[in-house]
Short mmCIF file of C-alpha atoms in Angstrom, two decimals:
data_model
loop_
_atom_site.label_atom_id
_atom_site.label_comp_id
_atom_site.label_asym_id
_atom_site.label_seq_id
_atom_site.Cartn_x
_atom_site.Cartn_y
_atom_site.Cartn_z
CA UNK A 274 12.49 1.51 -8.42
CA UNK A 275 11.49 -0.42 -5.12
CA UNK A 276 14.79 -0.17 -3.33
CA UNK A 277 15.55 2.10 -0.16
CA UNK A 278 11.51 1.90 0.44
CA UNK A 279 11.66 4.36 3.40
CA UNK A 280 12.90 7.36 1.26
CA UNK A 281 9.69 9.06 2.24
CA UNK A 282 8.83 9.45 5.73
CA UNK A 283 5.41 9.21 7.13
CA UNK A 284 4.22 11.04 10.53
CA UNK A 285 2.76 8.88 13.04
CA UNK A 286 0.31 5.99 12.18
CA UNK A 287 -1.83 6.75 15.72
CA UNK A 288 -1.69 10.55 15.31
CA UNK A 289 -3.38 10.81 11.79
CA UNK A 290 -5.28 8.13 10.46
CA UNK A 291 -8.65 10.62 10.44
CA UNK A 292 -10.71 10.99 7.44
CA UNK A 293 -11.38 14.15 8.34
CA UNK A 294 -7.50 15.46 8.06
CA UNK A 295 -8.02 17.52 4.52
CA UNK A 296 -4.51 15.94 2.77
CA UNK A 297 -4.30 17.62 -1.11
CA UNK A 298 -2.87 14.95 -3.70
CA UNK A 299 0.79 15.01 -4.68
CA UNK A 300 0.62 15.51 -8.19
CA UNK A 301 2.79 16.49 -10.35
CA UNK A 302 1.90 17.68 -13.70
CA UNK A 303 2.24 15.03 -17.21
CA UNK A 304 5.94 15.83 -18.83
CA UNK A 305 6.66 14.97 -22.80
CA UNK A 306 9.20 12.92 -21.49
CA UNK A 307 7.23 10.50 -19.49
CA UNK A 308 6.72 7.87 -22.13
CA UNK A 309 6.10 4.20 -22.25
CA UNK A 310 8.82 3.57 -24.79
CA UNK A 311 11.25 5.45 -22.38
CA UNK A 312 12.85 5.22 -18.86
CA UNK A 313 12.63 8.72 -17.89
CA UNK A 314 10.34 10.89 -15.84
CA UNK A 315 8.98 7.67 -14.14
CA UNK A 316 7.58 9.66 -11.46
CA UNK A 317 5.79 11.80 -13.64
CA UNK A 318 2.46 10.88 -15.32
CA UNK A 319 2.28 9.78 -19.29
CA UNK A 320 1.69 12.33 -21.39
CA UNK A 321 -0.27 10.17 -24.18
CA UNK A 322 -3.14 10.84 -25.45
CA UNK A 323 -3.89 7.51 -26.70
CA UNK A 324 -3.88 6.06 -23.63
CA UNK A 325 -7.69 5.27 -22.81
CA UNK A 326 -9.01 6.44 -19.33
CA UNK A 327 -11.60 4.21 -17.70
CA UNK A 328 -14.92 5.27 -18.35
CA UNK A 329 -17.08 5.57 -15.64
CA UNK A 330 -20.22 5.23 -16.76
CA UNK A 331 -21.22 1.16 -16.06
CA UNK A 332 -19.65 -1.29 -14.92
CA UNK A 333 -19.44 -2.77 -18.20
CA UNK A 334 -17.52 0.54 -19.75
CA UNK A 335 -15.26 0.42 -16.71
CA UNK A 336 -14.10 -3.33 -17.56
CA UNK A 337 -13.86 -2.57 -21.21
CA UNK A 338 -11.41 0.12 -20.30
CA UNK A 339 -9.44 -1.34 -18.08
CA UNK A 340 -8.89 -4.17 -20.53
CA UNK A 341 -8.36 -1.49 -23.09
CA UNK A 342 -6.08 0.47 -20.55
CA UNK A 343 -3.89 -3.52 -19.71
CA UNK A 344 -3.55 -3.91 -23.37
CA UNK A 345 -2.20 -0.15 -23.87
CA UNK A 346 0.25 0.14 -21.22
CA UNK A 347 1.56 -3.14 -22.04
CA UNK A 348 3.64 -3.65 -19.02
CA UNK A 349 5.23 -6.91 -20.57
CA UNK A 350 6.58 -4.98 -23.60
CA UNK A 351 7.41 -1.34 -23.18
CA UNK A 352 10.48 0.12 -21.96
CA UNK A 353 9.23 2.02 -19.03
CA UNK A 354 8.41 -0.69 -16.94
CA UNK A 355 11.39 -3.60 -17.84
CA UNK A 356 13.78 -4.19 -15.21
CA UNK A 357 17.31 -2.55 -14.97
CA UNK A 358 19.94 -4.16 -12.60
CA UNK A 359 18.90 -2.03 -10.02
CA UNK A 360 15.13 -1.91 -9.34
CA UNK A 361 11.67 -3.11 -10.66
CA UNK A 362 8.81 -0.57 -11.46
CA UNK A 363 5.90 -2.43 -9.72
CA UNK A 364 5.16 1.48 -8.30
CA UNK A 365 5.22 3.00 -11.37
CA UNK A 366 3.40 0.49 -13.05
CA UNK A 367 0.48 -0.09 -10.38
CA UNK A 368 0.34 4.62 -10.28
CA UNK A 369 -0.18 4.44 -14.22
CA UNK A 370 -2.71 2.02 -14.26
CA UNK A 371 -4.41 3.71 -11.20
CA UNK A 372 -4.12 7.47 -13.20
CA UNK A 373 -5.85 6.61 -16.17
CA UNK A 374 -8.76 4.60 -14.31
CA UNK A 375 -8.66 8.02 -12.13
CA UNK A 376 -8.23 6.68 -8.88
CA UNK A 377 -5.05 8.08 -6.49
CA UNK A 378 -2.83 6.65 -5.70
CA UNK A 379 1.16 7.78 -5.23
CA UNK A 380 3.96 8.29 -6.90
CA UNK A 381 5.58 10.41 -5.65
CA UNK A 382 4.32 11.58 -1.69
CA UNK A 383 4.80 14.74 0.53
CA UNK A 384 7.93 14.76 2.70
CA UNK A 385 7.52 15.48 6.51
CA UNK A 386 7.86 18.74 6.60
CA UNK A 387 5.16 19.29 3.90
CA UNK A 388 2.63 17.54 5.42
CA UNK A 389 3.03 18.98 8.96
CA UNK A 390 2.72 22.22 6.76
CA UNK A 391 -0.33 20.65 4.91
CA UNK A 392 -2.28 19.40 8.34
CA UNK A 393 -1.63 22.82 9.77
CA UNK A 394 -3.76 24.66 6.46
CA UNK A 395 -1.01 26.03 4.53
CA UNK A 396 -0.51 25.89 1.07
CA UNK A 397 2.20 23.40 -0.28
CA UNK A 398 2.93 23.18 -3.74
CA UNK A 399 3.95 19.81 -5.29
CA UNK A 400 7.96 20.22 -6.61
CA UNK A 401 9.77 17.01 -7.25
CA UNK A 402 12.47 16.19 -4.51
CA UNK A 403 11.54 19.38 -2.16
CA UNK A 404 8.19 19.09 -0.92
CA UNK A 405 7.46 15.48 -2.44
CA UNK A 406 9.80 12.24 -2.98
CA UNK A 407 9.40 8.94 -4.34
CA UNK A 408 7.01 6.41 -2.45
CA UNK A 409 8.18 3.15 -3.05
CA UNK A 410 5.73 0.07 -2.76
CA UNK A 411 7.21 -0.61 1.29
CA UNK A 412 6.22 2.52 2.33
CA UNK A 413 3.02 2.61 -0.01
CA UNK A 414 1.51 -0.21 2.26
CA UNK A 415 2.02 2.18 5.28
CA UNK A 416 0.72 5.03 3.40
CA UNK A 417 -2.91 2.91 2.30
CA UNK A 418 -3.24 2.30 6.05
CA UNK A 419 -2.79 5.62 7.28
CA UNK A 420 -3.77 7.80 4.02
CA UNK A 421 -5.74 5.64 1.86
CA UNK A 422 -9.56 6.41 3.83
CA UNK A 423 -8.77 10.15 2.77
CA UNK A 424 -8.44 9.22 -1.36
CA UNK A 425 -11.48 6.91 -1.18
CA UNK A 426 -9.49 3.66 -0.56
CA UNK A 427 -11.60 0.59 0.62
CA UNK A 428 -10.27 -2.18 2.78
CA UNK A 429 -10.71 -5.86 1.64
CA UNK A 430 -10.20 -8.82 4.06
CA UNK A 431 -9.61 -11.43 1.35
CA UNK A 432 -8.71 -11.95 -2.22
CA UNK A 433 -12.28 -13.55 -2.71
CA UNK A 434 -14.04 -10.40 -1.95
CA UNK A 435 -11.75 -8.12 -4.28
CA UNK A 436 -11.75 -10.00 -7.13
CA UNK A 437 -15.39 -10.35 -7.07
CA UNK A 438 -16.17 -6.52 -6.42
CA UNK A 439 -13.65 -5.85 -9.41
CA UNK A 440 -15.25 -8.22 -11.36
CA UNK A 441 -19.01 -7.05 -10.36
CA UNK A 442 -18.32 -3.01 -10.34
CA UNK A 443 -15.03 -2.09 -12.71
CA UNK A 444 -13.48 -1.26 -9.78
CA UNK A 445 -9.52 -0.93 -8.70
CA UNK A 446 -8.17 -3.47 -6.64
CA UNK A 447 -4.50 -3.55 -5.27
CA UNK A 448 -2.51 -5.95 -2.96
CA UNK A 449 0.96 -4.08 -1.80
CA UNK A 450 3.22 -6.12 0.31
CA UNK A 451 5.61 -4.48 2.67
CA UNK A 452 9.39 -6.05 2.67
CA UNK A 453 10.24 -7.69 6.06
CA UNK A 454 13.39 -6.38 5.45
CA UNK A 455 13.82 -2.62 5.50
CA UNK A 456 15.27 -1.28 2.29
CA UNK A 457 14.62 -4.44 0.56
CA UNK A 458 12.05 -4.53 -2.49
CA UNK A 459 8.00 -4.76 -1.16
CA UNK A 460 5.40 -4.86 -4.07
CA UNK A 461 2.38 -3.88 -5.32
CA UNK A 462 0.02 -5.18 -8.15
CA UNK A 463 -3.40 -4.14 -9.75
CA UNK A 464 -6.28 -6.79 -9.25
CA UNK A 465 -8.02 -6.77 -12.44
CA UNK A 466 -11.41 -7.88 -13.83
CA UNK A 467 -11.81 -10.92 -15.13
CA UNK A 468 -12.36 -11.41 -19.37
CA UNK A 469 -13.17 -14.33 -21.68
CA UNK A 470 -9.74 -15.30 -22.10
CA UNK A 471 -7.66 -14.42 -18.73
CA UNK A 472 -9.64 -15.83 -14.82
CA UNK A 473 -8.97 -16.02 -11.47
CA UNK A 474 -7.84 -19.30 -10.28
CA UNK A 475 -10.99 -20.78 -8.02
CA UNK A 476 -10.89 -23.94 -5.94
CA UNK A 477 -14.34 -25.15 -4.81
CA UNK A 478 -15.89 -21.49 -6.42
CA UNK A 479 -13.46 -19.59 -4.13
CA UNK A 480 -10.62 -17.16 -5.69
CA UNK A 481 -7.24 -18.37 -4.14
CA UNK A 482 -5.07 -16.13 -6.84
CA UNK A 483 -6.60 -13.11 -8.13
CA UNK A 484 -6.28 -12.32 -11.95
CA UNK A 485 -3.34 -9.63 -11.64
CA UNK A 486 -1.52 -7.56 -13.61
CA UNK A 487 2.22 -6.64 -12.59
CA UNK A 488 5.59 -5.19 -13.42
CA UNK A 489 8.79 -6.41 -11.44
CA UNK A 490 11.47 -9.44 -12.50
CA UNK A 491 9.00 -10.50 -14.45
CA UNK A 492 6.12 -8.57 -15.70
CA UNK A 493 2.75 -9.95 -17.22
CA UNK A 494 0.18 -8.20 -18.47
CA UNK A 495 -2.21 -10.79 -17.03
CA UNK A 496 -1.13 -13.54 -14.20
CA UNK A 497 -3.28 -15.46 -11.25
CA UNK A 498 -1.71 -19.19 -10.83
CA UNK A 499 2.04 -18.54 -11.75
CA UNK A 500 2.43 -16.53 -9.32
CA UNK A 501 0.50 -18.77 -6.35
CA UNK A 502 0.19 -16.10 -3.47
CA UNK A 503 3.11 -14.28 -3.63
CA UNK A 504 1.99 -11.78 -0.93
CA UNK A 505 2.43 -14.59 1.99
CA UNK A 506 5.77 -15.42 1.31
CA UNK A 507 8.32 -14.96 3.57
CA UNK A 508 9.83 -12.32 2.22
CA UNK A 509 7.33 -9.74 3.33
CA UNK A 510 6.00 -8.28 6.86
CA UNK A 511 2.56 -7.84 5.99
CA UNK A 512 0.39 -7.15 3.02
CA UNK A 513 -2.92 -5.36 2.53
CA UNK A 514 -5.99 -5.64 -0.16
CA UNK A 515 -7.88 -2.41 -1.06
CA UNK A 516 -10.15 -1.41 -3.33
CA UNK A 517 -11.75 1.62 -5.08
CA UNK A 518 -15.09 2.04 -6.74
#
């Protein structure tokens, strides 16, 4: 579900990156069939209750979660997230794990024409290929640098710095990669806080690979040094870190 990345157009980079610009969430309400053991309504959220939100209480309760939340959604096992021969649900994946620690980010985004109606005050209701499309993980590293300020989203600089303020606060890291080539596949994948059994890979006390947690051509529930870092290869344009208490 990463192909044809620019499905949603985004207005100008230089005309609205203000914080101040009041931009509603595209939401669209939980649906029976939005399941993990089932490949429909992926833009939709679960509808499961035993699926554990993060707790916000500590920083402890936040990290128990989350593990609780990895081990749940199960990316390496349930049928919403394998890959088809078309596409990979790294979006899907990464929008799940960010709804149930209650952090936004999108699935499914406001087309043009709704969000020149949204900046000018109006009312805009969220309804699934009218006033919102899919965002695919290409255009989702366009929309964290123009929309991401507005939801609360942090900038990181490096991989270092992410890892440790997930590890230290509970917080949500992500690193989403844009596809050089337009149309082609980008990605995105959680950064997630360390446990006793799954680290960061360090060299001389410095994180070089982040422990992650991804669906795509091959999905693991917990990765760092397999994957080496996969956001500098060729293959993608740019790539930016962001975080979210």
């Amino acid at each position: 579900m990463e192909k044809h990345t620019v499905t949603v157009a985004s207005l100008p980079l230089d005309e609205h990156t203000l914080t101040n610009i009041q931009i509603k969430k595209a939401n669209l309400l939980p649906d029976l069939q939005s399941r993990l053991d089932s490949m429909e309504m992926k833009e939709k959220p679960l509808m499961d209750s035993s699926i554990p939100f993060r707790d916000l209480t500590n920083p402890s309760t936040k990290k128990e979660t989350i593990a609780q939340l990895i081990d749940k959604l199960d990316v390496e096992n349930n049928v919403r997230y394998q890959r088809t021969v078309e596409d990979t649900y790294c979006n899907v994946y990464s929008y799940d794990y960010c709804y149930f620690a209650k952090v936004y980010l999108p699935t499914v985004w406001w087309t043009p024409e709704s969000l020149e109606k949204i900046i000018q005050g109006q009312d805009v209701e969220a309804v699934f290929e009218q006033t919102v499309d899919r965002i695919y993980s290409s255009a989702i590293h366009d929309w964290f640098l123009q929309w991401g300020q507005n939801f609360g989203w942090e900038r990181i600089t490096t991989v270092d710095e992410i890892q440790n303020k997930v590890n230290a606060n509970g917080g949500i890291g992500i690193i989403c990669a844009k596809r050089r080539e337009k149309g082609l596949s980008g990605h995105i994948v959680p950064v997630v806080p360390e446990t006793d059994l799954h680290k960061a890979y360090r060299e001389n006390g410095i994180v070089v690979y982040p422990l992650q947690s991804q669906a795509g051509k091959l999905n693991y529930n917990y990765f760092a040094e397999i994957r080496k870092d996969w956001w500098n290869d060729e293959l993608y344009s740019s790539y930016v870190l962001y975080y979210h208490e």
